[in-house]
Amino acid sequence: MARTAVAHTRGGHVYEAIRAAILAGEFTPGQKLKPNELKVQYGVSLSVVREALARLAEQRLVLSQPNQGFQVVPVGEKELRDLTDLRVMVESFAMRRAIERGDVGWEAAIVAAHHTLTATPIAFHGSNEPWEEAHRQFHHALIKGCDMPIVLDLCSSLFDASRLYRRLSGPLVEGTRDIAAEHLQIMEAALARDADVCLARLELHFRTTSKVLLTELLHVPPEQSSADSG
């Protein structure tokens, strides 16, 4: 195997390992990620570690700042509100376009993705990779009918940026939130081509996670957590 291919393979492994550690809570929000320590931990070169951290920064799981190095993205009130508002705005746009433009194939893909999602167990603690991938595919299927690649790419990026928040919210909503019912209701409205109802349900789906984190994790008073969260 060529040296460059080996480097790419190692880089991929380190990227996946650090990503999994962040999502499992082994690296906590705001924690410094020191490349010199990580290269020893994973037995790779400094350049491989930096490449992995740069990829994670693109997914907004890692924050890279000049002269400050890398850190796991901090969990803060403004960051959470901004991310939630942006997801609502962009995915609502994509969802409405998909409902207008989607064909029978779009409908079939939504049903298939939903079936896979319901058949995949959800874990409320630690890494939840199989369910997260099924979750990604379901939300992607909903908006794919918009037929706007640039919007779909942005939605994918925002989905990645939301993963840490979803992991943190898991233990807080276990036994109190019917996420499966929320997905079913969104799908039913999409297939019925009822854009207003579908968008309202989609927004509530996003903002419920935000509200839980604001009140339970960030200790924002309930009246304030609801003020900007729908």
One Martini backbone bead per residue (centre of mass of N, CA, C, O) as a GRO file, in nm:
protein
  230
    1MET     BB    1   0.098   0.035   0.021
    2ALA     BB    2   0.081   0.348   0.007
    3ARG     BB    3   0.164   0.605   0.205
    4THR     BB    4  -0.091   0.781   0.157
    5ALA     BB    5  -0.298   0.557   0.218
    6VAL     BB    6  -0.211   0.510   0.508
    7ALA     BB    7  -0.265   0.796   0.609
    8HIS     BB    8  -0.567   0.798   0.545
    9THR     BB    9  -0.640   0.560   0.725
   10ARG     BB   10  -0.540   0.679   0.991
   11GLY     BB   11  -0.706   0.936   0.980
   12GLY     BB   12  -0.980   0.793   0.988
   13HIS     BB   13  -0.943   0.651   1.260
   14VAL     BB   14  -0.894   0.904   1.431
   15TYR     BB   15  -1.148   1.050   1.364
   16GLU     BB   16  -1.344   0.831   1.472
   17ALA     BB   17  -1.232   0.820   1.762
   18ILE     BB   18  -1.279   1.116   1.847
   19ARG     BB   19  -1.574   1.132   1.776
   20ALA     BB   20  -1.668   0.904   1.966
   21ALA     BB   21  -1.558   1.038   2.227
   22ILE     BB   22  -1.737   1.286   2.218
   23LEU     BB   23  -2.020   1.134   2.197
   24ALA     BB   24  -1.947   0.965   2.475
   25GLY     BB   25  -1.791   1.182   2.682
   26GLU     BB   26  -1.470   1.166   2.700
   27PHE     BB   27  -1.506   1.441   2.569
   28THR     BB   28  -1.574   1.751   2.676
   29PRO     BB   29  -1.715   2.037   2.672
   30GLY     BB   30  -1.434   2.256   2.616
   31GLN     BB   31  -1.211   2.068   2.575
   32LYS     BB   32  -0.893   2.022   2.527
   33LEU     BB   33  -0.706   1.944   2.220
   34LYS     BB   34  -0.395   1.785   2.215
   35PRO     BB   35  -0.197   1.680   1.967
   36ASN     BB   36   0.047   1.560   2.130
   37GLU     BB   37  -0.135   1.365   2.296
   38LEU     BB   38  -0.293   1.223   2.062
   39LYS     BB   39  -0.051   1.094   1.914
   40VAL     BB   40   0.011   0.903   2.151
   41GLN     BB   41  -0.265   0.769   2.194
   42TYR     BB   42  -0.279   0.678   1.863
   43GLY     BB   43  -0.002   0.638   1.712
   44VAL     BB   44   0.063   0.912   1.550
   45SER     BB   45   0.091   1.178   1.376
   46LEU     BB   46   0.047   1.513   1.385
   47SER     BB   47  -0.088   1.543   1.104
   48VAL     BB   48  -0.316   1.339   1.152
   49VAL     BB   49  -0.448   1.484   1.388
   50ARG     BB   50  -0.502   1.757   1.246
   51GLU     BB   51  -0.683   1.643   1.027
   52ALA     BB   52  -0.902   1.533   1.215
   53LEU     BB   53  -0.969   1.806   1.355
   54ALA     BB   54  -1.053   1.954   1.098
   55ARG     BB   55  -1.294   1.773   1.031
   56LEU     BB   56  -1.444   1.827   1.303
   57ALA     BB   57  -1.471   2.133   1.254
   58GLU     BB   58  -1.658   2.106   1.004
   59GLN     BB   59  -1.879   1.957   1.206
   60ARG     BB   60  -1.884   2.111   1.488
   61LEU     BB   61  -1.716   1.940   1.726
   62VAL     BB   62  -1.482   2.141   1.673
   63LEU     BB   63  -1.269   2.404   1.787
   64SER     BB   64  -1.092   2.654   1.592
   65GLN     BB   65  -0.826   2.875   1.708
   66PRO     BB   66  -0.620   3.117   1.698
   67ASN     BB   67  -0.374   3.048   1.939
   68GLN     BB   68  -0.574   2.799   2.086
   69GLY     BB   69  -0.661   2.570   1.920
   70PHE     BB   70  -0.832   2.287   2.041
   71GLN     BB   71  -1.189   2.207   2.095
   72VAL     BB   72  -1.460   2.125   2.224
   73VAL     BB   73  -1.753   2.220   2.187
   74PRO     BB   74  -1.932   2.436   2.343
   75VAL     BB   75  -2.199   2.464   2.581
   76GLY     BB   76  -2.440   2.710   2.496
   77GLU     BB   77  -2.699   2.918   2.470
   78LYS     BB   78  -2.634   3.065   2.205
   79GLU     BB   79  -2.546   2.822   2.036
   80LEU     BB   80  -2.815   2.669   2.061
   81ARG     BB   81  -3.005   2.882   1.949
   82ASP     BB   82  -2.868   2.926   1.677
   83LEU     BB   83  -2.882   2.637   1.572
   84THR     BB   84  -3.187   2.601   1.592
   85ASP     BB   85  -3.273   2.835   1.413
   86LEU     BB   86  -3.123   2.738   1.158
   87ARG     BB   87  -3.259   2.465   1.126
   88VAL     BB   88  -3.544   2.565   1.098
   89MET     BB   89  -3.503   2.747   0.852
   90VAL     BB   90  -3.368   2.547   0.647
   91GLU     BB   91  -3.555   2.289   0.676
   92SER     BB   92  -3.819   2.431   0.612
   93PHE     BB   93  -3.749   2.509   0.328
   94ALA     BB   94  -3.686   2.222   0.226
   95MET     BB   95  -3.959   2.093   0.300
   96ARG     BB   96  -4.145   2.266   0.126
   97ARG     BB   97  -4.010   2.194  -0.143
   98ALA     BB   98  -4.050   1.888  -0.123
   99ILE     BB   99  -4.360   1.893  -0.120
  100GLU     BB  100  -4.383   2.033  -0.400
  101ARG     BB  101  -4.165   1.824  -0.569
  102GLY     BB  102  -4.224   1.555  -0.480
  103ASP     BB  103  -4.245   1.222  -0.547
  104VAL     BB  104  -4.298   0.891  -0.518
  105GLY     BB  105  -4.002   0.833  -0.451
  106TRP     BB  106  -3.993   1.019  -0.206
  107GLU     BB  107  -4.208   0.875  -0.042
  108ALA     BB  108  -4.073   0.593  -0.035
  109ALA     BB  109  -3.811   0.687   0.110
  110ILE     BB  110  -3.945   0.774   0.372
  111VAL     BB  111  -4.072   0.505   0.453
  112ALA     BB  112  -3.807   0.343   0.456
  113ALA     BB  113  -3.655   0.520   0.665
  114HIS     BB  114  -3.863   0.486   0.890
  115HIS     BB  115  -3.844   0.182   0.919
  116THR     BB  116  -3.547   0.176   1.002
  117LEU     BB  117  -3.573   0.358   1.250
  118THR     BB  118  -3.784   0.179   1.410
  119ALA     BB  119  -3.574  -0.081   1.397
  120THR     BB  120  -3.381   0.107   1.568
  121PRO     BB  121  -3.226   0.131   1.845
  122ILE     BB  122  -3.220   0.342   2.123
  123ALA     BB  123  -2.970   0.535   2.292
  124PHE     BB  124  -2.934   0.742   2.592
  125HIS     BB  125  -2.632   0.633   2.623
  126GLY     BB  126  -2.388   0.738   2.466
  127SER     BB  127  -2.335   0.585   2.195
  128ASN     BB  128  -2.559   0.602   1.873
  129GLU     BB  129  -2.493   0.518   1.573
  130PRO     BB  130  -2.722   0.354   1.430
  131TRP     BB  131  -2.947   0.560   1.493
  132GLU     BB  132  -2.816   0.812   1.375
  133GLU     BB  133  -2.810   0.710   1.083
  134ALA     BB  134  -3.116   0.664   1.057
  135HIS     BB  135  -3.185   0.956   1.129
  136ARG     BB  136  -3.042   1.090   0.896
  137GLN     BB  137  -3.194   0.946   0.664
  138PHE     BB  138  -3.472   1.052   0.735
  139HIS     BB  139  -3.420   1.360   0.718
  140HIS     BB  140  -3.314   1.347   0.429
  141ALA     BB  141  -3.566   1.229   0.291
  142LEU     BB  142  -3.760   1.464   0.350
  143ILE     BB  143  -3.567   1.691   0.177
  144LYS     BB  144  -3.469   1.577  -0.102
  145GLY     BB  145  -3.711   1.691  -0.286
  146CYS     BB  146  -3.590   1.983  -0.332
  147ASP     BB  147  -3.341   1.975  -0.526
  148MET     BB  148  -3.087   2.114  -0.334
  149PRO     BB  149  -2.768   2.059  -0.270
  150ILE     BB  150  -2.680   2.308  -0.096
  151VAL     BB  151  -2.901   2.262   0.121
  152LEU     BB  152  -2.833   1.969   0.195
  153ASP     BB  153  -2.547   2.030   0.295
  154LEU     BB  154  -2.629   2.221   0.522
  155CYS     BB  155  -2.809   2.021   0.675
  156SER     BB  156  -2.584   1.818   0.730
  157SER     BB  157  -2.406   2.006   0.899
  158LEU     BB  158  -2.624   2.067   1.119
  159PHE     BB  159  -2.660   1.779   1.210
  160ASP     BB  160  -2.374   1.740   1.315
  161ALA     BB  161  -2.384   1.984   1.518
  162SER     BB  162  -2.629   1.834   1.689
  163ARG     BB  163  -2.517   1.568   1.817
  164LEU     BB  164  -2.418   1.656   2.094
  165TYR     BB  165  -2.695   1.752   2.196
  166ARG     BB  166  -2.839   1.479   2.169
  167ARG     BB  167  -2.662   1.327   2.368
  168LEU     BB  168  -2.719   1.514   2.615
  169SER     BB  169  -3.042   1.467   2.604
  170GLY     BB  170  -3.101   1.168   2.644
  171PRO     BB  171  -3.107   1.133   2.965
  172LEU     BB  172  -3.334   1.369   2.995
  173VAL     BB  173  -3.573   1.200   2.806
  174GLU     BB  174  -3.598   0.941   2.934
  175GLY     BB  175  -3.940   0.847   2.949
  176THR     BB  176  -4.063   1.155   2.833
  177ARG     BB  177  -4.011   1.099   2.517
  178ASP     BB  178  -4.167   1.056   2.187
  179ILE     BB  179  -3.980   1.029   1.916
  180ALA     BB  180  -4.132   0.835   1.729
  181ALA     BB  181  -4.393   1.006   1.713
  182GLU     BB  182  -4.266   1.255   1.587
  183HIS     BB  183  -4.175   1.120   1.323
  184LEU     BB  184  -4.452   1.018   1.233
  185GLN     BB  185  -4.592   1.298   1.215
  186ILE     BB  186  -4.405   1.417   1.003
  187MET     BB  187  -4.453   1.207   0.783
  188GLU     BB  188  -4.760   1.233   0.753
  189ALA     BB  189  -4.755   1.532   0.663
  190ALA     BB  190  -4.576   1.496   0.415
  191LEU     BB  191  -4.761   1.281   0.264
  192ALA     BB  192  -5.011   1.492   0.278
  193ARG     BB  193  -4.902   1.781   0.192
  194ASP     BB  194  -4.872   1.944   0.480
  195ALA     BB  195  -4.673   2.198   0.535
  196ASP     BB  196  -4.761   2.344   0.794
  197VAL     BB  197  -4.767   2.097   0.980
  198CYS     BB  198  -4.487   1.987   0.924
  199LEU     BB  199  -4.325   2.239   1.017
  200ALA     BB  200  -4.435   2.247   1.304
  201ARG     BB  201  -4.328   1.964   1.384
  202LEU     BB  202  -4.031   2.012   1.319
  203GLU     BB  203  -3.984   2.247   1.511
  204LEU     BB  204  -4.066   2.103   1.772
  205HIS     BB  205  -3.853   1.882   1.754
  206PHE     BB  206  -3.609   2.076   1.784
  207ARG     BB  207  -3.705   2.256   2.038
  208THR     BB  208  -3.724   2.038   2.253
  209THR     BB  209  -3.426   1.986   2.283
  210SER     BB  210  -3.348   2.275   2.354
  211LYS     BB  211  -3.524   2.308   2.610
  212VAL     BB  212  -3.402   2.083   2.778
  213LEU     BB  213  -3.110   2.197   2.782
  214LEU     BB  214  -3.168   2.475   2.900
  215THR     BB  215  -3.299   2.370   3.173
  216GLU     BB  216  -3.117   2.106   3.260
  217LEU     BB  217  -2.813   2.202   3.177
  218LEU     BB  218  -2.816   2.541   3.176
  219HIS     BB  219  -3.035   2.669   3.373
  220VAL     BB  220  -3.274   2.789   3.234
  221PRO     BB  221  -3.545   2.936   3.269
  222PRO     BB  222  -3.840   2.829   3.145
  223GLU     BB  223  -3.940   3.108   3.032
  224GLN     BB  224  -3.669   3.146   2.862
  225SER     BB  225  -3.658   2.875   2.703
  226SER     BB  226  -3.938   2.947   2.551
  227ALA     BB  227  -3.911   3.225   2.413
  228ASP     BB  228  -3.694   3.105   2.167
  229SER     BB  229  -3.840   2.787   2.133
  230GLY     BB  230  -4.161   2.775   2.054
   0.00000   0.00000   0.00000
